[in-house]
mmCIF file of C-alpha atoms in Angstrom:
data_model
loop_
_atom_site.group_PDB
_atom_site.id
_atom_site.type_symbol
_atom_site.label_atom_id
_atom_site.label_comp_id
_atom_site.label_asym_id
_atom_site.label_seq_id
_atom_site.Cartn_x
_atom_site.Cartn_y
_atom_site.Cartn_z
ATOM 1 C CA MET A 1 104.464 83.241 107.282
ATOM 2 C CA ASN A 2 108.173 83.949 106.961
ATOM 3 C CA ALA A 3 108.585 87.679 106.419
ATOM 4 C CA ALA A 4 111.482 87.063 104.011
ATOM 5 C CA GLU A 5 109.445 84.824 101.780
ATOM 6 C CA PRO A 6 108.685 86.650 98.523
ATOM 7 C CA ALA A 7 105.023 87.101 97.583
ATOM 8 C CA ARG A 8 103.789 84.607 95.040
ATOM 9 C CA CYS A 9 102.752 85.983 91.680
ATOM 10 C CA MET A 10 100.598 84.864 88.741
ATOM 11 C CA ARG A 11 101.048 86.623 85.412
ATOM 12 C CA LEU A 12 99.220 87.165 82.161
ATOM 13 C CA THR A 13 100.328 89.180 79.116
ATOM 14 C CA VAL A 14 97.734 89.881 76.409
ATOM 15 C CA ASP A 15 97.353 92.213 73.457
ATOM 16 C CA ALA A 16 95.470 95.407 74.449
ATOM 17 C CA GLU A 17 92.231 94.801 72.549
ATOM 18 C CA PRO A 18 88.590 94.473 73.667
ATOM 19 C CA ALA A 19 88.294 90.897 72.483
ATOM 20 C CA ARG A 20 90.835 89.865 75.124
ATOM 21 C CA LEU A 21 88.770 91.127 78.094
ATOM 22 C CA ALA A 22 87.085 87.726 78.387
ATOM 23 C CA ASP A 23 90.468 85.968 78.614
ATOM 24 C CA ILE A 24 91.498 88.496 81.334
ATOM 25 C CA ARG A 25 88.357 87.642 83.310
ATOM 26 C CA ARG A 26 89.167 83.917 83.104
ATOM 27 C CA PHE A 27 92.607 84.732 84.520
ATOM 28 C CA VAL A 28 91.056 86.690 87.376
ATOM 29 C CA ASP A 29 88.789 83.661 87.972
ATOM 30 C CA GLU A 30 91.871 81.437 88.296
ATOM 31 C CA VAL A 31 93.635 83.844 90.658
ATOM 32 C CA GLY A 32 90.440 84.284 92.715
ATOM 33 C CA THR A 33 90.082 80.480 93.099
ATOM 34 C CA VAL A 34 93.720 80.194 94.285
ATOM 35 C CA ALA A 35 93.119 83.015 96.755
ATOM 36 C CA ALA A 36 89.799 81.463 97.869
ATOM 37 C CA LEU A 37 87.939 84.760 97.333
ATOM 38 C CA ARG A 38 84.227 84.854 98.087
ATOM 39 C CA SER A 39 82.178 84.938 94.906
ATOM 40 C CA GLU A 40 81.030 88.517 95.333
ATOM 41 C CA ARG A 41 84.615 89.746 95.934
ATOM 42 C CA LEU A 42 85.686 87.787 92.858
ATOM 43 C CA PHE A 43 83.005 89.552 90.859
ATOM 44 C CA ASP A 44 84.175 92.952 92.162
ATOM 45 C CA LEU A 45 87.728 92.075 91.274
ATOM 46 C CA LYS A 46 86.779 90.960 87.770
ATOM 47 C CA VAL A 47 84.977 94.226 87.145
ATOM 48 C CA ALA A 48 87.844 96.361 88.556
ATOM 49 C CA VAL A 49 90.546 94.487 86.617
ATOM 50 C CA SER A 50 88.381 94.602 83.491
ATOM 51 C CA GLU A 51 87.944 98.397 83.870
ATOM 52 C CA ALA A 52 91.713 98.952 84.292
ATOM 53 C CA CYS A 53 92.352 96.845 81.208
ATOM 54 C CA ALA A 54 89.567 98.450 79.182
ATOM 55 C CA ASN A 55 91.124 101.825 79.964
ATOM 56 C CA ALA A 56 94.468 100.588 78.726
ATOM 57 C CA VAL A 57 92.861 99.116 75.618
ATOM 58 C CA GLU A 58 91.091 102.403 74.872
ATOM 59 C CA HIS A 59 94.304 104.367 75.202
ATOM 60 C CA SER A 60 96.526 101.995 73.338
ATOM 61 C CA GLY A 61 95.259 103.725 70.240
ATOM 62 C CA GLY A 62 94.514 100.434 68.516
ATOM 63 C CA ASN A 63 98.196 99.455 68.358
ATOM 64 C CA HIS A 64 97.465 96.322 70.422
ATOM 65 C CA ALA A 65 100.480 96.968 72.645
ATOM 66 C CA PRO A 66 100.932 94.258 75.263
ATOM 67 C CA LEU A 67 99.151 94.585 78.534
ATOM 68 C CA HIS A 68 100.879 93.029 81.531
ATOM 69 C CA ILE A 69 98.780 91.751 84.400
ATOM 70 C CA CYS A 70 100.357 90.480 87.582
ATOM 71 C CA ALA A 71 98.508 89.125 90.640
ATOM 72 C CA TRP A 72 100.537 89.218 93.808
ATOM 73 C CA PHE A 73 99.534 87.080 96.764
ATOM 74 C CA HIS A 74 100.376 88.533 100.134
ATOM 75 C CA SER A 75 99.308 86.996 103.420
ATOM 76 C CA ASP A 76 96.484 89.448 103.991
ATOM 77 C CA ARG A 77 95.747 90.900 100.559
ATOM 78 C CA LEU A 78 95.730 90.245 96.857
ATOM 79 C CA ILE A 79 97.111 92.870 94.564
ATOM 80 C CA PHE A 80 96.606 93.119 90.826
ATOM 81 C CA GLU A 81 98.973 95.279 88.807
ATOM 82 C CA ILE A 82 97.936 96.205 85.287
ATOM 83 C CA SER A 83 100.693 97.857 83.295
ATOM 84 C CA ASP A 84 100.474 99.309 79.837
ATOM 85 C CA SER A 85 102.552 101.503 77.587
ATOM 86 C CA GLY A 86 99.957 104.217 77.121
ATOM 87 C CA ASP A 87 98.445 106.973 79.236
ATOM 88 C CA PHE A 88 95.686 106.346 81.680
ATOM 89 C CA ARG A 89 93.283 109.279 81.246
ATOM 90 C CA LEU A 90 91.171 110.489 84.096
ATOM 91 C CA PRO A 91 87.543 111.062 83.142
ATOM 92 C CA GLY A 92 87.659 114.770 82.363
ATOM 93 C CA ALA A 93 86.329 117.421 80.121
ATOM 94 C CA GLU A 94 87.022 115.563 76.917
ATOM 95 C CA ARG A 95 84.772 112.778 78.043
ATOM 96 C CA ARG A 96 81.891 114.892 79.355
ATOM 97 C CA GLY A 97 81.131 115.665 75.708
ATOM 98 C CA GLN A 98 79.974 112.056 75.339
ATOM 99 C CA ALA A 99 76.900 112.738 77.512
ATOM 100 C CA GLY A 100 78.271 111.405 80.730
ATOM 101 C CA THR A 101 78.120 107.698 80.093
ATOM 102 C CA ARG A 102 81.881 107.312 79.786
ATOM 103 C CA GLY A 103 84.466 107.528 82.495
ATOM 104 C CA LEU A 104 82.646 105.103 84.824
ATOM 105 C CA GLY A 105 85.631 102.842 85.040
ATOM 106 C CA LEU A 106 87.617 104.853 87.596
ATOM 107 C CA PRO A 107 84.708 105.388 90.023
ATOM 108 C CA LEU A 108 83.827 101.674 89.762
ATOM 109 C CA MET A 109 87.401 100.613 90.544
ATOM 110 C CA ALA A 110 87.475 102.974 93.479
ATOM 111 C CA ALA A 111 84.113 101.769 94.791
ATOM 112 C CA LEU A 112 84.799 98.042 94.415
ATOM 113 C CA MET A 113 88.419 97.802 95.624
ATOM 114 C CA ASP A 114 89.967 98.248 99.069
ATOM 115 C CA GLU A 115 92.815 100.312 97.550
ATOM 116 C CA LEU A 116 93.455 101.820 94.124
ATOM 117 C CA ARG A 117 96.691 103.323 92.933
ATOM 118 C CA ILE A 118 97.531 104.758 89.511
ATOM 119 C CA GLN A 119 101.136 105.537 88.663
ATOM 120 C CA LYS A 120 103.123 106.664 85.686
ATOM 121 C CA THR A 121 105.876 104.270 84.772
ATOM 122 C CA PRO A 122 109.312 105.467 83.593
ATOM 123 C CA GLY A 123 108.740 104.304 80.007
ATOM 124 C CA GLY A 124 105.674 106.545 79.606
ATOM 125 C CA GLY A 125 103.186 103.897 80.496
ATOM 126 C CA THR A 126 100.763 103.593 83.317
ATOM 127 C CA SER A 127 100.404 101.089 86.120
ATOM 128 C CA VAL A 128 97.113 100.543 87.937
ATOM 129 C CA SER A 129 97.264 98.714 91.223
ATOM 130 C CA LEU A 130 94.125 97.188 92.671
ATOM 131 C CA CYS A 131 94.069 95.733 96.195
ATOM 132 C CA VAL A 132 91.588 93.331 97.834
ATOM 133 C CA ARG A 133 91.983 92.527 101.513
ATOM 134 C CA LEU A 134 91.773 88.849 102.266
ATOM 135 C CA THR A 135 90.987 89.092 105.949
ATOM 136 C CA MET B 1 76.809 87.267 74.921
ATOM 137 C CA GLN B 2 73.447 86.810 73.249
ATOM 138 C CA VAL B 3 70.832 89.543 72.769
ATOM 139 C CA ASP B 4 67.262 88.753 71.765
ATOM 140 C CA SER B 5 64.484 91.224 71.199
ATOM 141 C CA THR B 6 60.913 90.142 72.049
ATOM 142 C CA ARG B 7 57.867 91.621 73.788
ATOM 143 C CA LEU B 8 56.147 91.419 77.175
ATOM 144 C CA LEU B 9 52.552 92.605 76.837
ATOM 145 C CA ASP B 10 52.944 95.792 74.776
ATOM 146 C CA ALA B 11 56.517 96.599 75.814
ATOM 147 C CA PRO B 12 59.656 95.669 74.035
ATOM 148 C CA LEU B 13 61.730 93.187 75.987
ATOM 149 C CA ILE B 14 65.418 92.725 75.474
ATOM 150 C CA GLU B 15 66.756 89.428 76.721
ATOM 151 C CA VAL B 16 70.499 89.189 77.373
ATOM 152 C CA ALA B 17 72.496 86.120 78.279
ATOM 153 C CA GLY B 18 76.132 85.832 79.134
ATOM 154 C CA GLU B 19 78.750 88.496 79.930
ATOM 155 C CA ILE B 20 78.343 92.127 78.862
ATOM 156 C CA ASP B 21 81.641 93.977 78.532
ATOM 157 C CA HIS B 22 83.408 96.705 76.612
ATOM 158 C CA GLY B 23 83.968 94.315 73.761
ATOM 159 C CA ASN B 24 80.318 93.504 73.076
ATOM 160 C CA ALA B 25 78.141 96.204 74.762
ATOM 161 C CA SER B 26 77.523 97.738 71.289
ATOM 162 C CA LEU B 27 75.075 94.895 70.633
ATOM 163 C CA LEU B 28 73.034 95.964 73.681
ATOM 164 C CA THR B 29 73.219 99.628 72.589
ATOM 165 C CA ALA B 30 71.912 98.638 69.126
ATOM 166 C CA ALA B 31 68.997 96.724 70.684
ATOM 167 C CA PHE B 32 68.061 99.696 72.853
ATOM 168 C CA GLU B 33 68.352 102.154 69.966
ATOM 169 C CA SER B 34 66.055 100.154 67.750
ATOM 170 C CA THR B 35 63.295 99.997 70.449
ATOM 171 C CA ILE B 36 63.677 103.663 71.240
ATOM 172 C CA ASP B 37 63.656 104.566 67.544
ATOM 173 C CA GLU B 38 60.349 102.726 67.302
ATOM 174 C CA GLY B 39 58.992 105.154 69.830
ATOM 175 C CA ALA B 40 58.837 102.885 72.931
ATOM 176 C CA ASP B 41 58.272 104.767 76.246
ATOM 177 C CA ILE B 42 58.899 101.711 78.380
ATOM 178 C CA VAL B 43 61.641 99.183 77.656
ATOM 179 C CA LEU B 44 62.265 95.964 79.579
ATOM 180 C CA LEU B 45 65.629 94.311 79.908
ATOM 181 C CA ASP B 46 65.769 90.722 81.233
ATOM 182 C CA LEU B 47 69.090 90.278 83.022
ATOM 183 C CA SER B 48 68.280 86.831 84.495
ATOM 184 C CA ASP B 49 71.051 85.121 82.491
ATOM 185 C CA VAL B 50 73.577 87.883 82.699
ATOM 186 C CA THR B 51 76.557 86.635 84.717
ATOM 187 C CA TYR B 52 78.817 89.679 84.286
ATOM 188 C CA LEU B 53 78.526 93.381 83.558
ATOM 189 C CA ASP B 54 81.178 96.080 83.359
ATOM 190 C CA SER B 55 81.058 99.794 82.633
ATOM 191 C CA GLY B 56 80.666 99.087 78.932
ATOM 192 C CA GLY B 57 77.262 97.493 79.642
ATOM 193 C CA ILE B 58 76.403 100.063 82.328
ATOM 194 C CA SER B 59 77.050 102.856 79.820
ATOM 195 C CA ALA B 60 74.603 101.238 77.402
ATOM 196 C CA ILE B 61 71.966 101.004 80.140
ATOM 197 C CA LEU B 62 72.571 104.605 81.246
ATOM 198 C CA ALA B 63 72.238 105.900 77.689
ATOM 199 C CA ALA B 64 68.864 104.114 77.319
ATOM 200 C CA VAL B 65 67.635 105.436 80.723
ATOM 201 C CA ARG B 66 68.578 108.928 79.621
ATOM 202 C CA HIS B 67 66.531 108.639 76.486
ATOM 203 C CA LEU B 68 63.502 107.206 78.297
ATOM 204 C CA ARG B 69 63.489 109.143 81.531
ATOM 205 C CA ASP B 70 61.293 112.045 80.416
ATOM 206 C CA ARG B 71 58.603 109.870 78.931
ATOM 207 C CA GLY B 72 58.856 106.472 80.599
ATOM 208 C CA TRP B 73 61.351 104.082 82.112
ATOM 209 C CA LEU B 74 63.666 101.139 81.584
ATOM 210 C CA GLY B 75 62.798 98.066 83.695
ATOM 211 C CA ALA B 76 65.534 95.594 84.532
ATOM 212 C CA ILE B 77 64.187 92.084 85.316
ATOM 213 C CA ASN B 78 65.920 89.754 87.758
ATOM 214 C CA PRO B 79 69.529 91.005 87.814
ATOM 215 C CA ASN B 80 71.690 88.785 90.004
ATOM 216 C CA ALA B 81 72.979 90.183 93.314
ATOM 217 C CA ASN B 82 76.355 91.228 91.835
ATOM 218 C CA VAL B 83 74.866 92.972 88.833
ATOM 219 C CA ARG B 84 72.299 94.625 91.014
ATOM 220 C CA ARG B 85 75.072 95.970 93.364
ATOM 221 C CA LEU B 86 76.851 97.501 90.355
ATOM 222 C CA LEU B 87 73.678 99.169 89.207
ATOM 223 C CA GLU B 88 73.331 100.605 92.724
ATOM 224 C CA ILE B 89 76.913 101.855 92.839
ATOM 225 C CA VAL B 90 76.440 103.947 89.709
ATOM 226 C CA GLY B 91 73.256 105.445 91.100
ATOM 227 C CA LEU B 92 70.708 103.755 88.822
ATOM 228 C CA SER B 93 68.655 102.455 91.767
ATOM 229 C CA VAL B 94 67.662 106.041 92.630
ATOM 230 C CA ASP B 95 67.039 107.162 89.057
ATOM 231 C CA ASN B 96 63.308 107.710 88.281
ATOM 232 C CA GLY B 97 63.916 106.455 84.750
ATOM 233 C CA PHE B 98 65.020 103.052 85.976
ATOM 234 C CA ARG B 99 63.225 100.247 87.795
ATOM 235 C CA VAL B 100 64.167 96.778 88.916
ATOM 236 C CA PHE B 101 61.768 93.856 89.005
ATOM 237 C CA ALA B 102 62.265 90.497 90.661
ATOM 238 C CA ASP B 103 60.566 88.671 87.790
ATOM 239 C CA ARG B 104 58.388 89.101 84.665
ATOM 240 C CA THR B 105 55.195 88.924 86.732
ATOM 241 C CA GLU B 106 56.251 91.979 88.674
ATOM 242 C CA ALA B 107 57.185 93.756 85.470
ATOM 243 C CA GLU B 108 53.795 92.924 83.859
ATOM 244 C CA LYS B 109 52.080 94.384 86.914
ATOM 245 C CA ALA B 110 54.036 97.640 86.540
ATOM 246 C CA LEU B 111 53.208 97.737 82.818
ATOM 247 C CA GLY B 112 49.528 97.437 83.699
ATOM 248 C CA GLU B 113 49.794 100.244 86.210
ATOM 249 C CA SER B 114 51.629 102.492 83.722
ATOM 250 C CA SER B 115 49.037 102.004 81.066
ATOM 251 C CA GLU B 116 46.233 102.904 83.499
ATOM 252 C CA SER B 117 47.828 106.192 84.535
#
């Protein structure tokens, strides 16, 4: 592969609302098929992307702000970037009050993905980056 | 996703088909709550036709396990390999309030043993 060749990308923009999670999974299916992911890795990726999006939905405060999902194809890995305009909240004290069944999303993403990165974006939003190695 | 409530021997059996996610897990929570409100000590959950599960569904299952743990258990029947792996990651496979059965016959056997003890 030519090092100067830019990575290919597939994009999806949806309203941040729970009803769109199924559409997001179909998008991950498409990307996974293009990347020829094994079925169990595709399942892991669907869960991880879904968790990142669910977190964004939860913190969008019901304003249905757009959620941008971008899948980057590199030679040896597939990277999903999920960007929103709200704050990603780590599972902390406020969530423990809900009897410990919330806040599973982050541990699941960490367990299922090869790399996980969460960054603040300049506009006050959050970007979650999920990486699956293809080799 | 579709949720049906039926029975296996004397135990309530919740049958789920399709994809369980944050958008619809409340249906599963409602099904669990109605069986637990009726006083069930053992609840069965048939996952044979569940193709996808995220932390929304896992939270619903964990909440049911927490309610049942001191007096009984929740038995998951025939989760596919991917769903089973997720249940293991969140620690349910080592929770004494949670059991996994390969099929309904295995679940029936466990129900029989529980009623004898």
